[in-house]
């Protein structure tokens, strides 16, 4: 079964064709990074307009790359929540139009479930299914832990009480004067830094909590970089290159410590020996290495998506939709976009 996926929940226009939930025949991502760079963040109105321009060529490219004619597609899947409402609406309009024109079923997919499914793409057909497992979603908008029973069956164990991990990376990058988007810039700068240089705080929120908090850490980085109160007015915000790399590495280590510890603790508490990580921050090299290392020690298997399926993409959407289609969980043409 070949499914065309469409994803426009934020600032990437994505389309992909995936066969039987695993084999990625194409995955096209038109990024808007250059458009939003001068604003230092995503401007929703501008994102919507860019989706309008990109959608038709991106869908055409995904079909062409997959060597699949539009009439050989069995279903259209689209992310309808959560995300920027204006952006979601455009992907939804495109998907509904295709489904109606071709007379094929429509599948509505949750973006977070998509990120969890990304680790299941291109797995060896002989490999055992990854469920049940614990799933950690770390993106620009979410930081949550779930116990996952199946591709579309997730029970929330904990979530961030303030900033998402990716948001903290983006804000710290901007404090350090690093290039937008912040996560990959901090990742690169941290490579040259000492993760033990600055003892930034780790927020555990109690020994049994699976919730997260990153705003205190962000403020600690701010105070470290600019100083407090009157001192802040005097002190230059420009750090020497090595000091900047040390702050980036120390900040990253504080985030990674909390993510790795809570994820492995959640696996232990849930009695599972497998964890999945998804979302843009799953591309962070230090997080991948530390998680792999500590999970190996604890006898837990880690499923990490390929780098290109960590950040937003439509392959995760088309892959997940296969399981909806098999369960005949189709959407009507009045499927609505939802921000939350
Ligand atoms: O999943 P995603 O593409 O979009 C959302 O659903 O939010 O995640 C984007 C987030 C951004 O905050 C970005 O800075 C972060 O993922 N990110 C990273 C890395 N690559 C992307 N954070 C840390 N290290 C990275 N290598
Ligand atoms: Zn995302």
PDB file of C-alpha atoms in Angstrom, residues 35-296:
ATOM      1  CA  UNK A  35      12.869  33.189   5.097  1.00  0.00           C
ATOM      2  CA  UNK A  36      12.511  33.301   8.905  1.00  0.00           C
ATOM      3  CA  UNK A  37      16.206  33.819   9.749  1.00  0.00           C
ATOM      4  CA  UNK A  38      16.051  37.604   9.776  1.00  0.00           C
ATOM      5  CA  UNK A  39      13.210  37.515  12.334  1.00  0.00           C
ATOM      6  CA  UNK A  40      15.048  35.040  14.604  1.00  0.00           C
ATOM      7  CA  UNK A  41      12.011  32.732  14.703  1.00  0.00           C
ATOM      8  CA  UNK A  42       9.029  31.467  12.717  1.00  0.00           C
ATOM      9  CA  UNK A  43       6.537  34.180  11.691  1.00  0.00           C
ATOM     10  CA  UNK A  44       3.195  32.314  11.292  1.00  0.00           C
ATOM     11  CA  UNK A  45       1.709  34.524   8.542  1.00  0.00           C
ATOM     12  CA  UNK A  46       4.863  34.299   6.461  1.00  0.00           C
ATOM     13  CA  UNK A  47       5.026  30.523   7.021  1.00  0.00           C
ATOM     14  CA  UNK A  48       1.473  30.135   5.652  1.00  0.00           C
ATOM     15  CA  UNK A  49       2.261  32.122   2.536  1.00  0.00           C
ATOM     16  CA  UNK A  50       5.416  30.105   1.902  1.00  0.00           C
ATOM     17  CA  UNK A  51       3.397  26.853   2.207  1.00  0.00           C
ATOM     18  CA  UNK A  52       0.969  28.114  -0.461  1.00  0.00           C
ATOM     19  CA  UNK A  53       3.850  28.559  -2.883  1.00  0.00           C
ATOM     20  CA  UNK A  54       5.692  25.349  -2.036  1.00  0.00           C
ATOM     21  CA  UNK A  55       2.899  22.771  -1.674  1.00  0.00           C
ATOM     22  CA  UNK A  56       2.137  21.900  -5.289  1.00  0.00           C
ATOM     23  CA  UNK A  57       5.801  21.597  -6.415  1.00  0.00           C
ATOM     24  CA  UNK A  58       6.748  19.648  -3.263  1.00  0.00           C
ATOM     25  CA  UNK A  59       3.925  17.109  -3.738  1.00  0.00           C
ATOM     26  CA  UNK A  60       4.815  16.776  -7.446  1.00  0.00           C
ATOM     27  CA  UNK A  61       8.475  16.201  -6.561  1.00  0.00           C
ATOM     28  CA  UNK A  62       7.593  13.560  -3.953  1.00  0.00           C
ATOM     29  CA  UNK A  63       5.527  11.624  -6.509  1.00  0.00           C
ATOM     30  CA  UNK A  64       8.207  11.963  -9.187  1.00  0.00           C
ATOM     31  CA  UNK A  65      11.044  10.903  -6.869  1.00  0.00           C
ATOM     32  CA  UNK A  66       8.979   7.865  -5.810  1.00  0.00           C
ATOM     33  CA  UNK A  67       8.326   7.093  -9.521  1.00  0.00           C
ATOM     34  CA  UNK A  68       4.674   6.884  -8.596  1.00  0.00           C
ATOM     35  CA  UNK A  69       1.785   8.313 -10.604  1.00  0.00           C
ATOM     36  CA  UNK A  70      -0.887  10.142  -8.613  1.00  0.00           C
ATOM     37  CA  UNK A  71      -3.420   7.417  -9.519  1.00  0.00           C
ATOM     38  CA  UNK A  72      -1.174   4.723  -7.966  1.00  0.00           C
ATOM     39  CA  UNK A  73      -1.522   6.278  -4.501  1.00  0.00           C
ATOM     40  CA  UNK A  74      -3.845   4.313  -2.183  1.00  0.00           C
ATOM     41  CA  UNK A  75      -4.453   7.005   0.479  1.00  0.00           C
ATOM     42  CA  UNK A  76      -3.473  10.554   1.428  1.00  0.00           C
ATOM     43  CA  UNK A  77      -2.293  11.277   4.960  1.00  0.00           C
ATOM     44  CA  UNK A  78      -1.975  14.714   6.507  1.00  0.00           C
ATOM     45  CA  UNK A  79      -0.970  16.209   9.846  1.00  0.00           C
ATOM     46  CA  UNK A  80      -4.011  18.058  11.170  1.00  0.00           C
ATOM     47  CA  UNK A  81      -2.716  18.815  14.697  1.00  0.00           C
ATOM     48  CA  UNK A  82      -0.904  20.222  16.679  1.00  0.00           C
ATOM     49  CA  UNK A  83       0.821  23.162  15.000  1.00  0.00           C
ATOM     50  CA  UNK A  84       0.349  26.645  13.574  1.00  0.00           C
ATOM     51  CA  UNK A  85      -3.269  26.764  12.534  1.00  0.00           C
ATOM     52  CA  UNK A  86      -2.734  28.728   9.294  1.00  0.00           C
ATOM     53  CA  UNK A  87       0.032  26.351   8.222  1.00  0.00           C
ATOM     54  CA  UNK A  88      -1.937  23.198   9.100  1.00  0.00           C
ATOM     55  CA  UNK A  89      -4.938  24.437   7.093  1.00  0.00           C
ATOM     56  CA  UNK A  90      -2.908  24.571   3.889  1.00  0.00           C
ATOM     57  CA  UNK A  91      -1.615  20.998   4.112  1.00  0.00           C
ATOM     58  CA  UNK A  92      -5.131  19.911   4.987  1.00  0.00           C
ATOM     59  CA  UNK A  93      -6.630  21.691   1.979  1.00  0.00           C
ATOM     60  CA  UNK A  94      -4.092  20.066  -0.344  1.00  0.00           C
ATOM     61  CA  UNK A  95      -4.674  16.580   1.114  1.00  0.00           C
ATOM     62  CA  UNK A  96      -8.461  16.865   0.974  1.00  0.00           C
ATOM     63  CA  UNK A  97      -8.338  18.090  -2.618  1.00  0.00           C
ATOM     64  CA  UNK A  98      -6.201  15.124  -3.669  1.00  0.00           C
ATOM     65  CA  UNK A  99      -8.339  12.618  -1.764  1.00  0.00           C
ATOM     66  CA  UNK A 100     -11.528  14.016  -3.300  1.00  0.00           C
ATOM     67  CA  UNK A 101     -10.144  14.276  -6.840  1.00  0.00           C
ATOM     68  CA  UNK A 102      -8.720  10.743  -6.798  1.00  0.00           C
ATOM     69  CA  UNK A 103     -11.531   9.198  -4.749  1.00  0.00           C
ATOM     70  CA  UNK A 104      -9.077   7.742  -2.226  1.00  0.00           C
ATOM     71  CA  UNK A 105      -9.253   7.724   1.588  1.00  0.00           C
ATOM     72  CA  UNK A 106      -7.923  10.530   3.769  1.00  0.00           C
ATOM     73  CA  UNK A 107      -6.023   9.850   7.009  1.00  0.00           C
ATOM     74  CA  UNK A 108      -5.571  12.528   9.691  1.00  0.00           C
ATOM     75  CA  UNK A 109      -2.371  12.179  11.693  1.00  0.00           C
ATOM     76  CA  UNK A 110      -1.136  13.718  14.935  1.00  0.00           C
ATOM     77  CA  UNK A 111       2.288  15.369  14.493  1.00  0.00           C
ATOM     78  CA  UNK A 112       3.653  13.996  17.795  1.00  0.00           C
ATOM     79  CA  UNK A 113       2.605  10.431  16.927  1.00  0.00           C
ATOM     80  CA  UNK A 114       4.400  10.999  13.624  1.00  0.00           C
ATOM     81  CA  UNK A 115       7.631  11.939  15.408  1.00  0.00           C
ATOM     82  CA  UNK A 116       7.406   8.754  17.495  1.00  0.00           C
ATOM     83  CA  UNK A 117       6.840   6.680  14.343  1.00  0.00           C
ATOM     84  CA  UNK A 118       9.939   8.185  12.620  1.00  0.00           C
ATOM     85  CA  UNK A 119      12.167   5.633  14.393  1.00  0.00           C
ATOM     86  CA  UNK A 120      10.111   2.796  12.822  1.00  0.00           C
ATOM     87  CA  UNK A 121      10.812   3.890   9.216  1.00  0.00           C
ATOM     88  CA  UNK A 122      13.119   1.773   7.094  1.00  0.00           C
ATOM     89  CA  UNK A 123      13.430  -0.876   9.772  1.00  0.00           C
ATOM     90  CA  UNK A 124      14.363  -4.311   8.586  1.00  0.00           C
ATOM     91  CA  UNK A 125      11.066  -6.146   7.784  1.00  0.00           C
ATOM     92  CA  UNK A 126      12.336  -9.076   9.872  1.00  0.00           C
ATOM     93  CA  UNK A 127      12.998  -6.895  12.953  1.00  0.00           C
ATOM     94  CA  UNK A 128      10.509  -7.246  15.818  1.00  0.00           C
ATOM     95  CA  UNK A 129       8.020  -4.393  16.265  1.00  0.00           C
ATOM     96  CA  UNK A 130       9.274  -1.735  18.690  1.00  0.00           C
ATOM     97  CA  UNK A 131       6.171  -1.715  20.884  1.00  0.00           C
ATOM     98  CA  UNK A 132       5.638  -1.644  23.837  1.00  0.00           C
ATOM     99  CA  UNK A 133       8.283   0.955  24.578  1.00  0.00           C
ATOM    100  CA  UNK A 134       8.842   4.338  26.181  1.00  0.00           C
ATOM    101  CA  UNK A 135       8.897   7.256  23.717  1.00  0.00           C
ATOM    102  CA  UNK A 136      10.677  10.539  24.284  1.00  0.00           C
ATOM    103  CA  UNK A 137       9.549  13.382  22.044  1.00  0.00           C
ATOM    104  CA  UNK A 138      11.907  16.358  22.024  1.00  0.00           C
ATOM    105  CA  UNK A 139      11.072  19.068  19.508  1.00  0.00           C
ATOM    106  CA  UNK A 140      10.732  22.833  19.255  1.00  0.00           C
ATOM    107  CA  UNK A 141       7.222  22.717  20.677  1.00  0.00           C
ATOM    108  CA  UNK A 142       7.139  19.552  22.825  1.00  0.00           C
ATOM    109  CA  UNK A 143       9.120  17.609  25.385  1.00  0.00           C
ATOM    110  CA  UNK A 144       7.151  14.585  26.578  1.00  0.00           C
ATOM    111  CA  UNK A 145       7.536  11.001  27.670  1.00  0.00           C
ATOM    112  CA  UNK A 146       4.963   8.361  26.723  1.00  0.00           C
ATOM    113  CA  UNK A 147       4.413   4.704  27.278  1.00  0.00           C
ATOM    114  CA  UNK A 148       3.676   3.507  23.745  1.00  0.00           C
ATOM    115  CA  UNK A 149       1.668   0.320  23.152  1.00  0.00           C
ATOM    116  CA  UNK A 150       1.414   0.688  19.368  1.00  0.00           C
ATOM    117  CA  UNK A 151       1.952   3.215  16.539  1.00  0.00           C
ATOM    118  CA  UNK A 152      -1.187   5.138  17.530  1.00  0.00           C
ATOM    119  CA  UNK A 153      -1.533   4.201  21.200  1.00  0.00           C
ATOM    120  CA  UNK A 154       0.458   6.414  23.578  1.00  0.00           C
ATOM    121  CA  UNK A 155      -0.134   7.214  27.265  1.00  0.00           C
ATOM    122  CA  UNK A 156       1.452  10.412  28.570  1.00  0.00           C
ATOM    123  CA  UNK A 157       3.893   9.874  31.458  1.00  0.00           C
ATOM    124  CA  UNK A 158       5.210  13.428  31.733  1.00  0.00           C
ATOM    125  CA  UNK A 159       5.756  16.656  29.810  1.00  0.00           C
ATOM    126  CA  UNK A 160       7.498  19.971  30.093  1.00  0.00           C
ATOM    127  CA  UNK A 161       6.020  22.402  32.560  1.00  0.00           C
ATOM    128  CA  UNK A 162       7.487  25.400  30.702  1.00  0.00           C
ATOM    129  CA  UNK A 163       9.826  25.492  27.675  1.00  0.00           C
ATOM    130  CA  UNK A 164      10.339  22.613  25.254  1.00  0.00           C
ATOM    131  CA  UNK A 165      13.915  21.331  24.965  1.00  0.00           C
ATOM    132  CA  UNK A 166      14.246  22.624  21.376  1.00  0.00           C
ATOM    133  CA  UNK A 167      12.942  26.017  22.446  1.00  0.00           C
ATOM    134  CA  UNK A 168      15.646  26.155  25.158  1.00  0.00           C
ATOM    135  CA  UNK A 169      18.298  25.286  22.547  1.00  0.00           C
ATOM    136  CA  UNK A 170      16.979  28.034  20.263  1.00  0.00           C
ATOM    137  CA  UNK A 171      16.893  30.669  23.024  1.00  0.00           C
ATOM    138  CA  UNK A 172      20.344  29.812  24.347  1.00  0.00           C
ATOM    139  CA  UNK A 173      21.739  29.930  20.803  1.00  0.00           C
ATOM    140  CA  UNK A 174      20.330  33.412  20.403  1.00  0.00           C
ATOM    141  CA  UNK A 175      21.837  34.475  23.791  1.00  0.00           C
ATOM    142  CA  UNK A 176      25.203  33.205  22.613  1.00  0.00           C
ATOM    143  CA  UNK A 177      24.873  35.016  19.290  1.00  0.00           C
ATOM    144  CA  UNK A 178      24.778  31.745  17.345  1.00  0.00           C
ATOM    145  CA  UNK A 179      23.100  31.327  13.966  1.00  0.00           C
ATOM    146  CA  UNK A 180      19.366  30.545  13.592  1.00  0.00           C
ATOM    147  CA  UNK A 181      18.082  27.813  13.878  1.00  0.00           C
ATOM    148  CA  UNK A 182      19.696  27.410  17.270  1.00  0.00           C
ATOM    149  CA  UNK A 183      19.707  23.668  17.989  1.00  0.00           C
ATOM    150  CA  UNK A 184      22.188  22.619  15.296  1.00  0.00           C
ATOM    151  CA  UNK A 185      24.380  25.680  16.077  1.00  0.00           C
ATOM    152  CA  UNK A 186      24.632  24.792  19.780  1.00  0.00           C
ATOM    153  CA  UNK A 187      25.332  21.164  18.809  1.00  0.00           C
ATOM    154  CA  UNK A 188      28.256  22.318  16.602  1.00  0.00           C
ATOM    155  CA  UNK A 189      29.646  24.886  19.083  1.00  0.00           C
ATOM    156  CA  UNK A 190      29.458  22.374  21.952  1.00  0.00           C
ATOM    157  CA  UNK A 191      31.815  20.069  20.090  1.00  0.00           C
ATOM    158  CA  UNK A 192      34.694  22.479  20.879  1.00  0.00           C
ATOM    159  CA  UNK A 193      33.592  23.123  24.476  1.00  0.00           C
ATOM    160  CA  UNK A 194      34.023  21.549  27.898  1.00  0.00           C
ATOM    161  CA  UNK A 195      30.699  20.138  29.172  1.00  0.00           C
ATOM    162  CA  UNK A 196      31.928  20.473  32.768  1.00  0.00           C
ATOM    163  CA  UNK A 197      33.055  24.115  32.462  1.00  0.00           C
ATOM    164  CA  UNK A 198      29.892  25.619  34.000  1.00  0.00           C
ATOM    165  CA  UNK A 199      27.791  23.678  36.549  1.00  0.00           C
ATOM    166  CA  UNK A 200      24.373  24.718  35.223  1.00  0.00           C
ATOM    167  CA  UNK A 201      21.363  23.505  37.261  1.00  0.00           C
ATOM    168  CA  UNK A 202      19.426  20.333  36.379  1.00  0.00           C
ATOM    169  CA  UNK A 203      15.737  20.477  37.139  1.00  0.00           C
ATOM    170  CA  UNK A 204      14.511  17.051  38.326  1.00  0.00           C
ATOM    171  CA  UNK A 205      11.086  18.102  39.747  1.00  0.00           C
ATOM    172  CA  UNK A 206      11.192  15.274  42.310  1.00  0.00           C
ATOM    173  CA  UNK A 207      12.600  11.739  42.201  1.00  0.00           C
ATOM    174  CA  UNK A 208       9.524  10.116  40.623  1.00  0.00           C
ATOM    175  CA  UNK A 209       8.545  12.872  38.225  1.00  0.00           C
ATOM    176  CA  UNK A 210       8.621  12.384  34.464  1.00  0.00           C
ATOM    177  CA  UNK A 211       7.910  16.088  33.905  1.00  0.00           C
ATOM    178  CA  UNK A 212      10.553  18.498  32.635  1.00  0.00           C
ATOM    179  CA  UNK A 213      11.466  22.133  33.214  1.00  0.00           C
ATOM    180  CA  UNK A 214      14.046  24.078  31.217  1.00  0.00           C
ATOM    181  CA  UNK A 215      13.237  27.707  32.027  1.00  0.00           C
ATOM    182  CA  UNK A 216      15.499  27.804  35.134  1.00  0.00           C
ATOM    183  CA  UNK A 217      18.388  26.470  33.076  1.00  0.00           C
ATOM    184  CA  UNK A 218      17.760  29.068  30.392  1.00  0.00           C
ATOM    185  CA  UNK A 219      17.782  31.851  33.016  1.00  0.00           C
ATOM    186  CA  UNK A 220      21.000  30.437  34.516  1.00  0.00           C
ATOM    187  CA  UNK A 221      22.634  30.653  31.075  1.00  0.00           C
ATOM    188  CA  UNK A 222      21.353  34.225  30.714  1.00  0.00           C
ATOM    189  CA  UNK A 223      22.823  35.262  34.095  1.00  0.00           C
ATOM    190  CA  UNK A 224      26.068  33.521  33.324  1.00  0.00           C
ATOM    191  CA  UNK A 225      26.403  35.255  29.970  1.00  0.00           C
ATOM    192  CA  UNK A 226      25.211  38.725  30.914  1.00  0.00           C
ATOM    193  CA  UNK A 227      25.583  38.883  34.685  1.00  0.00           C
ATOM    194  CA  UNK A 228      22.798  39.958  37.028  1.00  0.00           C
ATOM    195  CA  UNK A 229      21.229  43.377  37.622  1.00  0.00           C
ATOM    196  CA  UNK A 230      23.525  46.394  37.362  1.00  0.00           C
ATOM    197  CA  UNK A 231      26.400  44.186  36.317  1.00  0.00           C
ATOM    198  CA  UNK A 232      24.391  43.154  33.266  1.00  0.00           C
ATOM    199  CA  UNK A 233      24.350  46.725  32.007  1.00  0.00           C
ATOM    200  CA  UNK A 234      28.132  46.953  32.187  1.00  0.00           C
ATOM    201  CA  UNK A 235      29.126  43.568  30.915  1.00  0.00           C
ATOM    202  CA  UNK A 236      29.549  42.834  27.231  1.00  0.00           C
ATOM    203  CA  UNK A 237      27.370  39.978  25.975  1.00  0.00           C
ATOM    204  CA  UNK A 238      29.996  38.894  23.465  1.00  0.00           C
ATOM    205  CA  UNK A 239      31.959  36.005  24.891  1.00  0.00           C
ATOM    206  CA  UNK A 240      35.361  34.869  23.743  1.00  0.00           C
ATOM    207  CA  UNK A 241      35.027  31.939  21.357  1.00  0.00           C
ATOM    208  CA  UNK A 242      36.244  29.265  23.792  1.00  0.00           C
ATOM    209  CA  UNK A 243      34.052  30.606  26.621  1.00  0.00           C
ATOM    210  CA  UNK A 244      31.048  30.535  24.278  1.00  0.00           C
ATOM    211  CA  UNK A 245      31.798  26.925  23.291  1.00  0.00           C
ATOM    212  CA  UNK A 246      32.132  25.991  26.994  1.00  0.00           C
ATOM    213  CA  UNK A 247      28.756  27.560  27.814  1.00  0.00           C
ATOM    214  CA  UNK A 248      27.136  25.768  24.847  1.00  0.00           C
ATOM    215  CA  UNK A 249      28.625  22.409  25.885  1.00  0.00           C
ATOM    216  CA  UNK A 250      27.693  22.885  29.569  1.00  0.00           C
ATOM    217  CA  UNK A 251      24.124  23.899  28.701  1.00  0.00           C
ATOM    218  CA  UNK A 252      23.741  20.963  26.305  1.00  0.00           C
ATOM    219  CA  UNK A 253      25.080  18.573  28.925  1.00  0.00           C
ATOM    220  CA  UNK A 254      22.516  19.792  31.473  1.00  0.00           C
ATOM    221  CA  UNK A 255      19.655  19.173  28.993  1.00  0.00           C
ATOM    222  CA  UNK A 256      21.018  15.789  27.922  1.00  0.00           C
ATOM    223  CA  UNK A 257      21.560  14.650  31.547  1.00  0.00           C
ATOM    224  CA  UNK A 258      17.900  15.236  32.375  1.00  0.00           C
ATOM    225  CA  UNK A 259      16.535  13.752  29.125  1.00  0.00           C
ATOM    226  CA  UNK A 260      18.637  10.587  29.336  1.00  0.00           C
ATOM    227  CA  UNK A 261      18.091   9.999  33.058  1.00  0.00           C
ATOM    228  CA  UNK A 262      14.315  10.479  32.938  1.00  0.00           C
ATOM    229  CA  UNK A 263      13.879   8.398  29.779  1.00  0.00           C
ATOM    230  CA  UNK A 264      15.764   5.407  31.171  1.00  0.00           C
ATOM    231  CA  UNK A 265      14.001   5.772  34.517  1.00  0.00           C
ATOM    232  CA  UNK A 266      10.639   5.804  32.700  1.00  0.00           C
ATOM    233  CA  UNK A 267      11.574   2.611  30.840  1.00  0.00           C
ATOM    234  CA  UNK A 268      12.469   0.934  34.104  1.00  0.00           C
ATOM    235  CA  UNK A 269       9.295   2.137  35.848  1.00  0.00           C
ATOM    236  CA  UNK A 270       7.151   0.966  32.892  1.00  0.00           C
ATOM    237  CA  UNK A 271       8.847  -2.428  32.714  1.00  0.00           C
ATOM    238  CA  UNK A 272       9.924  -2.080  29.065  1.00  0.00           C
ATOM    239  CA  UNK A 273      13.356  -2.656  27.572  1.00  0.00           C
ATOM    240  CA  UNK A 274      13.069  -0.423  24.519  1.00  0.00           C
ATOM    241  CA  UNK A 275      12.969   3.354  24.037  1.00  0.00           C
ATOM    242  CA  UNK A 276      12.192   5.482  21.002  1.00  0.00           C
ATOM    243  CA  UNK A 277      13.353   9.074  20.599  1.00  0.00           C
ATOM    244  CA  UNK A 278      11.862  11.508  18.101  1.00  0.00           C
ATOM    245  CA  UNK A 279      11.606  15.205  17.211  1.00  0.00           C
ATOM    246  CA  UNK A 280      14.193  17.755  16.085  1.00  0.00           C
ATOM    247  CA  UNK A 281      16.339  17.495  19.237  1.00  0.00           C
ATOM    248  CA  UNK A 282      16.727  13.741  18.557  1.00  0.00           C
ATOM    249  CA  UNK A 283      19.246  14.940  15.922  1.00  0.00           C
ATOM    250  CA  UNK A 284      21.498  16.226  18.734  1.00  0.00           C
ATOM    251  CA  UNK A 285      24.707  14.231  18.572  1.00  0.00           C
ATOM    252  CA  UNK A 286      25.475  14.380  22.288  1.00  0.00           C
ATOM    253  CA  UNK A 287      21.954  13.202  23.181  1.00  0.00           C
ATOM    254  CA  UNK A 288      22.229  10.284  20.725  1.00  0.00           C
ATOM    255  CA  UNK A 289      25.649   9.222  21.998  1.00  0.00           C
ATOM    256  CA  UNK A 290      24.865   9.510  25.731  1.00  0.00           C
ATOM    257  CA  UNK A 291      21.526   7.747  25.391  1.00  0.00           C
ATOM    258  CA  UNK A 292      23.033   4.906  23.391  1.00  0.00           C
ATOM    259  CA  UNK A 293      25.872   4.520  25.868  1.00  0.00           C
ATOM    260  CA  UNK A 294      23.748   4.538  29.024  1.00  0.00           C
ATOM    261  CA  UNK A 295      20.972   2.411  27.538  1.00  0.00           C
ATOM    262  CA  UNK A 296      23.555  -0.211  26.515  1.00  0.00           C
TER     263      UNK A 296
END
